[in-house]
C-alpha positions as MATLAB code, in Angstrom:
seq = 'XXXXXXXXXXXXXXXXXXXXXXXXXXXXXXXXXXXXXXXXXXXXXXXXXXXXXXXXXXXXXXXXXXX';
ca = [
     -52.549   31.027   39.622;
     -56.276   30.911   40.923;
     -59.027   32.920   39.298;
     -59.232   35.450   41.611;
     -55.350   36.498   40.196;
     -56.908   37.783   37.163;
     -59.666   39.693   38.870;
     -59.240   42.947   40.091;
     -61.348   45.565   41.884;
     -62.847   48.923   39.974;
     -60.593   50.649   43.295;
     -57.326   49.160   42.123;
     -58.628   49.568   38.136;
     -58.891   53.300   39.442;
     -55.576   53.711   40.743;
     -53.860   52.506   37.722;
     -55.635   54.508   35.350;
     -56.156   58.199   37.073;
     -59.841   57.962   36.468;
     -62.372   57.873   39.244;
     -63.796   54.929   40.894;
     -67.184   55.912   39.486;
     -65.904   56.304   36.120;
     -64.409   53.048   35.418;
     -67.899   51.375   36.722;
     -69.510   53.693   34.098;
     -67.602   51.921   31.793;
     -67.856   48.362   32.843;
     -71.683   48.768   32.715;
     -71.088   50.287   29.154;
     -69.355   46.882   28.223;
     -66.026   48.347   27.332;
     -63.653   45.921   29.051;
     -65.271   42.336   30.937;
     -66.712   42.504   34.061;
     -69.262   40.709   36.413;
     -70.770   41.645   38.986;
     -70.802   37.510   40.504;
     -72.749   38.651   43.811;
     -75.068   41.237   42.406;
     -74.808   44.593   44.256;
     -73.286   42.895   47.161;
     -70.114   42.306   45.548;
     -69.861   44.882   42.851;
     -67.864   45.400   39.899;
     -64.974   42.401   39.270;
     -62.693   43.288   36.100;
     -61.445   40.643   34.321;
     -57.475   42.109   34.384;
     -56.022   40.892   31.007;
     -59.591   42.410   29.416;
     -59.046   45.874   31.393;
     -55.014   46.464   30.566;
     -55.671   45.683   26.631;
     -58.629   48.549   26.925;
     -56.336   50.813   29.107;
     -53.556   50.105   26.700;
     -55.748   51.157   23.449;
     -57.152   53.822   25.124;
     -53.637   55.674   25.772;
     -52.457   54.585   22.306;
     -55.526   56.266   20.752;
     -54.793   59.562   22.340;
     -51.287   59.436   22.411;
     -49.364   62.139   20.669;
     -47.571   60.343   17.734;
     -47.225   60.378   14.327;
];
């Protein structure tokens, strides 16, 4: 697997999640799951995957409707 396997774009972050594309760079900037931004604001947001599905998978476990 290269590096660029475990990178993933804040489009394809937003189509797994529901939230908007603006949204999930909110909270990259905020620090919530890693990211880089490697070129500056040529190449925008990269998401570390592994990082981004453990946040996404807290984040529906904390509002999940169990007991």
């Amino acid at each position: 697997m290269s590096t660029g396997d475990f990178n993933i774009r804040p489009e394809d972050a937003a189509a797994m999640t529901g939230y908007s594309v603006f949204m999930i760079r909110r909270f990259a900037h905020r620090g919530e799951f890693q990211a880089c931004m490697p070129r500056g604001k040529r190449g925008g947001w990269q998401i570390l995957k592994p990082s981004f599905e453990a946040w996404w998978q807290a984040k529906r476990a904390s509002s999940s409707n169990r007991k």
